[in-house]
Tab-separated table of C-alpha atoms in Angstrom:
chain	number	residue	atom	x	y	z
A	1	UNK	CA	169.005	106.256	117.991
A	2	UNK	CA	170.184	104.058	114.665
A	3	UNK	CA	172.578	102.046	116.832
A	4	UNK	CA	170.267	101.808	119.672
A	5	UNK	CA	167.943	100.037	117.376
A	6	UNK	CA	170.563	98.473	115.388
A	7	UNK	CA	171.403	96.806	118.607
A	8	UNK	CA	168.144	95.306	119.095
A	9	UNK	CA	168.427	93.903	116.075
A	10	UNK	CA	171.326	92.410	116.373
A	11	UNK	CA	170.301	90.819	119.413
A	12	UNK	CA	167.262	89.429	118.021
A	13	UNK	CA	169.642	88.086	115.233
A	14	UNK	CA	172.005	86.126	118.001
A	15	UNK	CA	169.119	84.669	119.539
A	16	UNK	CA	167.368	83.245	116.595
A	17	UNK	CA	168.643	79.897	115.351
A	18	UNK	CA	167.398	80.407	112.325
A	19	UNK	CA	170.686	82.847	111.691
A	20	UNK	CA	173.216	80.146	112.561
A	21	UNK	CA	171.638	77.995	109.875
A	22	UNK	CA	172.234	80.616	107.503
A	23	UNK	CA	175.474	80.463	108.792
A	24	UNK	CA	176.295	77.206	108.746
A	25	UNK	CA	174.928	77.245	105.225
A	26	UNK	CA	177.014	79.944	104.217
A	27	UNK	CA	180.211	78.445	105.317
A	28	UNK	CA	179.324	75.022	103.486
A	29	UNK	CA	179.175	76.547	100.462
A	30	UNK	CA	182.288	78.662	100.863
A	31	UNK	CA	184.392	75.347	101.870
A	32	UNK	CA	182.773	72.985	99.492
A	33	UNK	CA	183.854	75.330	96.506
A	34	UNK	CA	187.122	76.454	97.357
A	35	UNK	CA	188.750	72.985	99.091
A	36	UNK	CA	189.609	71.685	95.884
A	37	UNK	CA	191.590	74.587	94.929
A	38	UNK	CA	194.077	73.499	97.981
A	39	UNK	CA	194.375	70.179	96.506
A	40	UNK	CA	195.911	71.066	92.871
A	41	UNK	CA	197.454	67.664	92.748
A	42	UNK	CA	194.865	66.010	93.749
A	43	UNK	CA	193.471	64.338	90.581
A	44	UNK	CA	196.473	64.172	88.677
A	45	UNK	CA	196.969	61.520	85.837
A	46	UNK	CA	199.296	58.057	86.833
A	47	UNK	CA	202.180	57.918	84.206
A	48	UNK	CA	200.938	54.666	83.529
A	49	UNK	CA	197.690	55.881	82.112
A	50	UNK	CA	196.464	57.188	78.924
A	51	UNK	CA	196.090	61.110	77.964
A	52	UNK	CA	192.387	61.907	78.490
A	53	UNK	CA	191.509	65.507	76.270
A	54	UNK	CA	188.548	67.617	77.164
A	55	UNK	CA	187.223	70.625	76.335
A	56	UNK	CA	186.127	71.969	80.242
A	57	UNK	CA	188.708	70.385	81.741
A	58	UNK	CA	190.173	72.060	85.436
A	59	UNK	CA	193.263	71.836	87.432
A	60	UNK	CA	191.488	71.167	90.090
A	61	UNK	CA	190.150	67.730	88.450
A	62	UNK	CA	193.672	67.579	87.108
A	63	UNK	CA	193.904	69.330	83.844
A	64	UNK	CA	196.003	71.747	81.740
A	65	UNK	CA	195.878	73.991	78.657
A	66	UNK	CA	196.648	71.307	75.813
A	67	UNK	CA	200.222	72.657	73.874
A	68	UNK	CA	199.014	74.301	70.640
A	69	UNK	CA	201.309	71.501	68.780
A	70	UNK	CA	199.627	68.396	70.328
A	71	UNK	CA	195.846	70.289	69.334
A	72	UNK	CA	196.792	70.568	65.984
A	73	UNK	CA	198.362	67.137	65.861
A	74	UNK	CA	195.490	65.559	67.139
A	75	UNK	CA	193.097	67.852	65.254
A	76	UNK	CA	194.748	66.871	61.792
A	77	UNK	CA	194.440	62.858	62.762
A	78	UNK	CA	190.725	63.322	63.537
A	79	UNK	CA	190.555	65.213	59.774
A	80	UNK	CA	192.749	63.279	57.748
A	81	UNK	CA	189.968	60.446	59.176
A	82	UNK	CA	187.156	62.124	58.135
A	83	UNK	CA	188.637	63.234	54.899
A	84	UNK	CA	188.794	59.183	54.039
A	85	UNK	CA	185.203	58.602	55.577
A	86	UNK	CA	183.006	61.104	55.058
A	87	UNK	CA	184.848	62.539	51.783
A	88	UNK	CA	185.767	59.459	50.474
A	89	UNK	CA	189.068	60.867	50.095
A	90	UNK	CA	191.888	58.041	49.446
A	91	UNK	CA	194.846	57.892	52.392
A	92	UNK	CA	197.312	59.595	49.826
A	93	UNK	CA	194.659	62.378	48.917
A	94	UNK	CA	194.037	62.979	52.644
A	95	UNK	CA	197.835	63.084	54.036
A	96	UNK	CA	198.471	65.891	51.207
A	97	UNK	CA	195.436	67.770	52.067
A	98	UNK	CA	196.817	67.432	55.696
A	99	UNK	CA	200.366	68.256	54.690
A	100	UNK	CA	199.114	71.452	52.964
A	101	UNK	CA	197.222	72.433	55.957
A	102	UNK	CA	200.585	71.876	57.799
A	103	UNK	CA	203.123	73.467	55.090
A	104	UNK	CA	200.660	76.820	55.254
A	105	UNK	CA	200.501	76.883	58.352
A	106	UNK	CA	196.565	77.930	58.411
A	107	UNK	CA	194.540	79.028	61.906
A	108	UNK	CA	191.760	77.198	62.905
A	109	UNK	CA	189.398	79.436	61.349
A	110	UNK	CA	190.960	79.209	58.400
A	111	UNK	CA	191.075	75.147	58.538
A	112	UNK	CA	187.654	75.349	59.449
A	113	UNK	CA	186.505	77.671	56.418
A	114	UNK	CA	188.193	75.595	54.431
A	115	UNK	CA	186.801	72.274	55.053
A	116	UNK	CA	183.408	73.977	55.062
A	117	UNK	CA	184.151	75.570	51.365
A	118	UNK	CA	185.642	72.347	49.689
A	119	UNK	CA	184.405	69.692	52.002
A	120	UNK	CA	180.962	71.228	53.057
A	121	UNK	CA	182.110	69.709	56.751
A	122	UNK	CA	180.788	71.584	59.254
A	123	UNK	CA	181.831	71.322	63.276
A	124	UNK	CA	185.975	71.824	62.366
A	125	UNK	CA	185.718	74.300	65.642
A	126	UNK	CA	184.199	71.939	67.984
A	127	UNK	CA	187.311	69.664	67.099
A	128	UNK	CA	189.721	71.760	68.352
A	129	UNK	CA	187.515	73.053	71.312
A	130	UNK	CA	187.363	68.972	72.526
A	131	UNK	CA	191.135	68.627	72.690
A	132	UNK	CA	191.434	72.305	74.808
A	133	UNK	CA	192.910	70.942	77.930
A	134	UNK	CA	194.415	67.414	78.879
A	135	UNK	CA	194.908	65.351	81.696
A	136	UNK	CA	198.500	66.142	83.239
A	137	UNK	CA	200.825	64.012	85.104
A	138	UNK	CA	202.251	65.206	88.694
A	139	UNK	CA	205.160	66.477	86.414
A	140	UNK	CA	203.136	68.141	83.430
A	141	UNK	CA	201.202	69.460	86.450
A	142	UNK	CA	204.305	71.050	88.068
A	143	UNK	CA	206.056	72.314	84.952
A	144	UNK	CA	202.645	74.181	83.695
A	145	UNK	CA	201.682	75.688	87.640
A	146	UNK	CA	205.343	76.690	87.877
A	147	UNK	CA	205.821	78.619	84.873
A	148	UNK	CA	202.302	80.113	85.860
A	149	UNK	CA	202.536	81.538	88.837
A	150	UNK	CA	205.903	82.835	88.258
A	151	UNK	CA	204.531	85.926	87.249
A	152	UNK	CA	201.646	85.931	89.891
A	153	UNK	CA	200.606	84.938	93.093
A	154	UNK	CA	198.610	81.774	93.901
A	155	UNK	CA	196.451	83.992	95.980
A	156	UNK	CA	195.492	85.790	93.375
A	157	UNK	CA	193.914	83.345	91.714
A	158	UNK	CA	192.273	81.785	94.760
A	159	UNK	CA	190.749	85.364	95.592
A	160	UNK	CA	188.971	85.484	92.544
A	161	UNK	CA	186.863	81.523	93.390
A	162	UNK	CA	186.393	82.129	96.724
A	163	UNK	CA	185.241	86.124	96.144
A	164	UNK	CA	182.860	84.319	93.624
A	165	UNK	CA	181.495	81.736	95.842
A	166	UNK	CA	182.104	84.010	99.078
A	167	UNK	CA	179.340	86.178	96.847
A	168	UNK	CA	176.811	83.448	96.308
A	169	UNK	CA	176.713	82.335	99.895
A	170	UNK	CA	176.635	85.354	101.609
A	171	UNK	CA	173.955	86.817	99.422
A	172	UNK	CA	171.582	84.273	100.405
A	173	UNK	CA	173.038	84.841	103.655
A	174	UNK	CA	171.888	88.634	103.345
A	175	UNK	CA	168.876	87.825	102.299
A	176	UNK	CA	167.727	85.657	105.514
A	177	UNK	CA	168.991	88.170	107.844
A	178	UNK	CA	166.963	90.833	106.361
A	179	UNK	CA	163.798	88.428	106.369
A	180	UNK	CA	164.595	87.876	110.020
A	181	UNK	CA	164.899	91.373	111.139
A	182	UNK	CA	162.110	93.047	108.926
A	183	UNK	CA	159.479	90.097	109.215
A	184	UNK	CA	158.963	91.403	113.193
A	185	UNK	CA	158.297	94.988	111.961
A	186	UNK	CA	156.348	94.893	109.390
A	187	UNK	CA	153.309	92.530	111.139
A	188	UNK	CA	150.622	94.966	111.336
A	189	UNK	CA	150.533	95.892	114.605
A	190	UNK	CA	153.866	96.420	115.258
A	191	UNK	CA	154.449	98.525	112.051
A	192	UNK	CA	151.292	100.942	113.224
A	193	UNK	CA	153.152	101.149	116.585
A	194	UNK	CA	156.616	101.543	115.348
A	195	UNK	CA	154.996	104.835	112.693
A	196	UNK	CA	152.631	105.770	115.416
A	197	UNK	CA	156.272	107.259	117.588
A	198	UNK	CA	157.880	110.077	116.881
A	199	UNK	CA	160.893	108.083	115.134
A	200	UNK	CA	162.417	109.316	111.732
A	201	UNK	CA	163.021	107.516	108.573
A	202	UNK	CA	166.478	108.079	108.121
A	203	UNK	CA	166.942	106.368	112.181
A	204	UNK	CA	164.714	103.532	111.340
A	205	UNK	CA	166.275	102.775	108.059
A	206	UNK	CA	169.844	103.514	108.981
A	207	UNK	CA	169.408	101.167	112.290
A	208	UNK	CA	168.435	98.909	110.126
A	209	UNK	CA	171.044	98.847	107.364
A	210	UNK	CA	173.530	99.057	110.003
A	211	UNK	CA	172.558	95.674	111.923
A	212	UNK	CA	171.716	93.438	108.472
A	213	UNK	CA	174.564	94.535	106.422
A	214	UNK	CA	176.931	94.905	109.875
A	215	UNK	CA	176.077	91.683	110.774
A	216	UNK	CA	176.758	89.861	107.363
A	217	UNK	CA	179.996	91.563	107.584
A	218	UNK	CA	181.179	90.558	111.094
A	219	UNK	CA	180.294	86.673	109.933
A	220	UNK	CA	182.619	86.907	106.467
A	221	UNK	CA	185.126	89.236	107.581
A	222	UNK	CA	186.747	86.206	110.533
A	223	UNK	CA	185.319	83.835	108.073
A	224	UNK	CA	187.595	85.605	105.258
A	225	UNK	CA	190.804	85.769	107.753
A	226	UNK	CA	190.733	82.357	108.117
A	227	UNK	CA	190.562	81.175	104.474
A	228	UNK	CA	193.175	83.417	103.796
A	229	UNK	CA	195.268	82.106	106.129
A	230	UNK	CA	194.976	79.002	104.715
A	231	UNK	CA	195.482	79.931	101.107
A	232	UNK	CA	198.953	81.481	102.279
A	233	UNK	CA	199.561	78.210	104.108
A	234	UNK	CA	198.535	76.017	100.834
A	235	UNK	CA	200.618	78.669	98.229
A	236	UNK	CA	203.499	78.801	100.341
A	237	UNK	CA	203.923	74.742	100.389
A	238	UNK	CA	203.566	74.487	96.616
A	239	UNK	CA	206.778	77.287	96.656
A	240	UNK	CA	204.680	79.971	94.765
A	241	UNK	CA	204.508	83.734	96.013
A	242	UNK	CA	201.488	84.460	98.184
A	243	UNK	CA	199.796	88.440	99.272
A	244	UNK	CA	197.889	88.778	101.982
A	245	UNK	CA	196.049	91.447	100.365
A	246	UNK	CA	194.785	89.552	97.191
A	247	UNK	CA	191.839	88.308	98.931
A	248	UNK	CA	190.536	91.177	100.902
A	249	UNK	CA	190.912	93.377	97.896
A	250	UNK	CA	189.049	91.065	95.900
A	251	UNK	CA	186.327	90.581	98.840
A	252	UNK	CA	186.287	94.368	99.377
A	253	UNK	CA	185.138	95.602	95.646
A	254	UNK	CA	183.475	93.017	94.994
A	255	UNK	CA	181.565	91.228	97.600
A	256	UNK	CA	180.534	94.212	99.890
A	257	UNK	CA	178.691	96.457	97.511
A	258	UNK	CA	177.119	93.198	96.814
A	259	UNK	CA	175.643	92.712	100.007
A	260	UNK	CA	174.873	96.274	101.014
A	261	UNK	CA	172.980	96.399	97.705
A	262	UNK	CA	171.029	92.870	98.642
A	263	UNK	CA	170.332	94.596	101.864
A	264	UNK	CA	169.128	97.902	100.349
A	265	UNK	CA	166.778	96.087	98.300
A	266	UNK	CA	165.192	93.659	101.248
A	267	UNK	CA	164.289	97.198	102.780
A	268	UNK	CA	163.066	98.694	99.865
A	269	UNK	CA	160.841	95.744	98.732
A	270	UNK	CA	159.244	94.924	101.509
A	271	UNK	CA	158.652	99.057	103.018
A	272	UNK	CA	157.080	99.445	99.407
A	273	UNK	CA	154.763	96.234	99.914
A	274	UNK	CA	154.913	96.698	103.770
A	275	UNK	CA	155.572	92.520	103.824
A	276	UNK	CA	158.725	90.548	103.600
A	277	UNK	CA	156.895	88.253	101.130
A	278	UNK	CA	157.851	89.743	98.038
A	279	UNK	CA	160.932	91.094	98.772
A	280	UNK	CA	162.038	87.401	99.257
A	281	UNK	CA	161.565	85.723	95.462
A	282	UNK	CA	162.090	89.074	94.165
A	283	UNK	CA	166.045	88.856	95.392
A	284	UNK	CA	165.900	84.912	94.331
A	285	UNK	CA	164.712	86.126	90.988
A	286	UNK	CA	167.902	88.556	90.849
A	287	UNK	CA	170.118	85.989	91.902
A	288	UNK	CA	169.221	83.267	89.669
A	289	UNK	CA	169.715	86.254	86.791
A	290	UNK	CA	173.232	86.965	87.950
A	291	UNK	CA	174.219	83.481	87.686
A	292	UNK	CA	172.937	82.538	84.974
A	293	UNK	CA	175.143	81.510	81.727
A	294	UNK	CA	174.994	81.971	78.124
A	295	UNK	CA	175.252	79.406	75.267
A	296	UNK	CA	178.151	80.496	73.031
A	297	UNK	CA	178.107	78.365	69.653
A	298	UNK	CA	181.939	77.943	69.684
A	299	UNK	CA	182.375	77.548	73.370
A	300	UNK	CA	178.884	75.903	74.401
A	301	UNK	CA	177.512	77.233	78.188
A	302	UNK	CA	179.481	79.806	79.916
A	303	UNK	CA	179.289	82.205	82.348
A	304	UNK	CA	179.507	85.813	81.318
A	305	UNK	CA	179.081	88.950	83.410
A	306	UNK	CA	175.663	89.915	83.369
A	307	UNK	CA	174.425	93.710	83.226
A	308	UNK	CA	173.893	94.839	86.658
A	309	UNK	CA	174.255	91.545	88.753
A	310	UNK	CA	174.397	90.929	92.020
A	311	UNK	CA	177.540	89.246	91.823
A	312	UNK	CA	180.786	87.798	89.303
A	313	UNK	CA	181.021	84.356	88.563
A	314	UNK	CA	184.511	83.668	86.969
A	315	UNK	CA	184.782	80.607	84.433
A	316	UNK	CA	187.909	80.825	83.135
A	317	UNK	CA	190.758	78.184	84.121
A	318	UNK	CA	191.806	78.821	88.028
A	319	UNK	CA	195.447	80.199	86.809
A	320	UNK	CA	194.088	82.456	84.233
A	321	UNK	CA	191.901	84.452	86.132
A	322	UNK	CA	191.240	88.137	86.235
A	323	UNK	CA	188.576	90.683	86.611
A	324	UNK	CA	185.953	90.333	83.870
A	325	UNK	CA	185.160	93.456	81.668
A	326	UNK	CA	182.315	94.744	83.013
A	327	UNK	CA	182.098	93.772	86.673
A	328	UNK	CA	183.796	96.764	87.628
A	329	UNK	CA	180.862	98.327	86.260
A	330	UNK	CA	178.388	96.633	87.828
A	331	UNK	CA	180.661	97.141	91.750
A	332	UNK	CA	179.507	100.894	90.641
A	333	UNK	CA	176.058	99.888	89.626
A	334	UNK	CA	175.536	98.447	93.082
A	335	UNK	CA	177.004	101.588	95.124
A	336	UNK	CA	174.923	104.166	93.060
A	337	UNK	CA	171.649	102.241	93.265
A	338	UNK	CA	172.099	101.049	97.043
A	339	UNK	CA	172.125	105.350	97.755
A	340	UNK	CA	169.556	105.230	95.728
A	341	UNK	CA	167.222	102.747	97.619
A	342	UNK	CA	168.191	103.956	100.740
A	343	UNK	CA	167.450	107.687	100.119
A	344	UNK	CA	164.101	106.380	98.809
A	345	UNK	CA	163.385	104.200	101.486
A	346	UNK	CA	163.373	107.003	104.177
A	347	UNK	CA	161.022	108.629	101.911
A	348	UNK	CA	158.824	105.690	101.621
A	349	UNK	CA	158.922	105.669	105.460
A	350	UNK	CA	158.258	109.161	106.241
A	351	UNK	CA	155.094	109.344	103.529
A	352	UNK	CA	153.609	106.548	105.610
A	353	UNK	CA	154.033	107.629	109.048
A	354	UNK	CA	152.479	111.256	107.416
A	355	UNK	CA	149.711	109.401	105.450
C-alpha cells in the first residue's frame, strides 16, 4: 500500500511544473557556489601588481594564508607608525620598542597586551587579523596549493562546499516537494475522504516519506555523480590526488539526514495543523537559524555550527577544511528526531481518523 501511494505521488510530482522549478533552482545554486572552486587560478595576482592583504580573503578570489614573517613585518610597520603618531613616540624610541618586540620574540597577544598596558592602544588584534591572507601570484598560488594538497585530496575539500551548498539547495528543494504533495491532501474534503477509508497511519505516512524524501534523492544523487565527475576531472588537471568517495561520504552523513529530517517535519507540521501553511515559514524559520553566523570580536562575522541545525555551513579557507565539532552531533540529532516525528505522526494520524 505505501508504494502504491508513494507512486501517486510521485506522479503528481512529475507532472507539476512547479517541481522542475524547484529543480532548476536547486541546481543554480549548487553550480553558482561551487564553479569557482574549479577555477583556483582564476583571480590570481599579475606579477606586475602590488600585494593586496585582507583579512577574508579566498583562493577562489585568489588568496593565501599570509607567511607568519611577512604578518609580523607588516604588523610592526603599522606600530612603529602609530607609536610616532598617536604616542608621540620619536622614530628612535619607536624602532627600539619595535626591536624589543622583535628580540623577545612576543605572540600577538602578548604584543597586543602590551601596547594596551603601556600605550593604552587598543585594536593590536584587528592589525594582525587585516594582513591574514594576501593576494598570490600564479606561482605563490602553486607553491601554497601544492604543498597543500600533498597530504590530501582536492576532493576532499570540494566535498565539504558543495555538501554545504548541496544542503541549502536541496532543503528548500525538500521543502516544495512536501508543499506539493501534502497541499492536495490536506484540503478538507479530500483529508475527510482520505480518514474516512480504512487506510493506516503508518501506510499513509510511510507512502508519503517514501515519495518526498525518495524523490529529493533521485534529483541529487545523478546531480551528485555528475559534479563529482567533474571535481575528479578539475583535481586531476591541477596534478593533485582525487577519491571518488570524498563526496558521497560527505553527501551521505551529512546531507541526507538533512533532508529526511526537513521531510519529517513538513509531515508533522502540517498533520498537527492539518494545513501546509504553517509548516512552510516554520521550516524557513529553521533554515534561516541554521545559517545564521555569529559576531566574534577577534574574528568579526562567522559561521559556526549551530545546535541542532538543519545543515553545516563551513567558513574556513577551501584547503583547510574539515568537519566542524559538533555537526556530527547534530547528523545524530536529525536521525533521532526524524524517528521521532515519524512515529508521532502515525499517531497524530490514527487519533484523527478515531476522533
Amino acid at each position: 500500500m505505501s508504494w502504491k501511494l508513494a507512486r501517486k505521488d510521485m506522479d503528481l510530482l512529475i507532472r507539476n511544473p512547479i517541481t522542475y522549478l524547484g529543480i532548476i533552482l536547486m541546481i543554480w545554486i549548487v553550480f553558482y557556489t561551487v564553479s569557482p572552486f574549479w577555477n583556483l587560478y582564476g583571480n590570481v595576482r599579475d606579477e606586475k601588481s602590488s600585494v593586496v592583504y585582507d583579512s577574508d580573503g579566498e583562493i577562489e578570489d585568489g588568496y593565501i594564508p599570509t607567511p607568519t614573517e611577512v604578518v609580523y613585518q607588516n604588523v610592526m610597520q603599522e606600530l612603529r607608525e602609530a607609536l610616532i603618531s598617536d604616542c608621540s613616540l620619536s622614530e628612535e624610541a619607536a624602532d627600539k620598542e619595535i626591536k624589543k618586540i622583535q628580540e623577545n620574540e612576543w605572540s600577538m597577544d602578548q604584543i597586543a597586551q602590551y601596547f594596551k598596558d603601556k600605550y593604552s592602544l587598543n585594536g593590536v588584534k584587528s592589525i594582525f587579523v587585516l594582513y591574514e591572507h594576501m593576494w598570490a601570484t600564479k606561482g605563490e598560488m602553486d607553491e601554497y596549493l601544492g604543498n597543500v594538497f600533498h597530504d590530501r585530496t582536492y576532493t576532499e575539500s570540494f566535498a565539504y562546499k558543495y555538501s554545504e551548498y548541496l544542503g541549502i539547495g536541496s532543503i528548500l528543494f525538500t521543502v516544495v516537494i512536501f508543499a506539493l504533495i501534502l497541499e492536495r491532501d490536506l484540503k478538507k474534503d479530500m483529508y475527510a475522504l482520505i480518514h474516512a477509508k480504512s487506510l493506516c497511519g503508518r501506510n499513509y505516512i510511510i507512502g508519503k516519506m517514501i515519495a518526498g524524501v525518495g524523490f529529493v534523492y533521485a534529483v541529487i544523487i545523478p546531480l551528485t555523480f555528475i559534479i563529482n565527475m567533474i571535481a575528479m576531472r578539475v583535481g586531476k588537471s591541477y596534478g593533485f590526488r582525487v577519491d571518488f568517495w570524498d563526496i558521497w561520504k560527505r553527501v551521505i552523513i551529512l546531507d541526507f539526514p538533512s533532508i529526511l529530517l526537513t521531510g519529517c517535519l513538513m509531515m508533522f507540521i502540517a498533520l498537527l495543523f492539518r494545513s501546509i501553511m504553517p509548516a512552510i515559514p516554520a521550516l524557513l524559520l529553521y533554515f534561516l537559524y541554521s545559517n545564521m553566523g555569529t559576531y566574534d570580536s577577534s574574528s568579526g562575522y562567522i559561521y559556526k555550527v549551530k545546535p541542532f541545525a538543519l545543515f553545516v555551513r563551513f567558513p574556513m579557507l577551501f584547503s583547510e577544511l574539515t568537519m566542524p565539532r559538533g555537526a556530527l552531533w547534530n547528523v545524530c540529532f536529525a536521525c533521532v528526531l526524524s524517528a521521532v516525528l515519524l512515529a508521532a505522526s502515525v499517531v497524530l494520524w490514527e487519533r484523527r481518523r478515531g476522533g
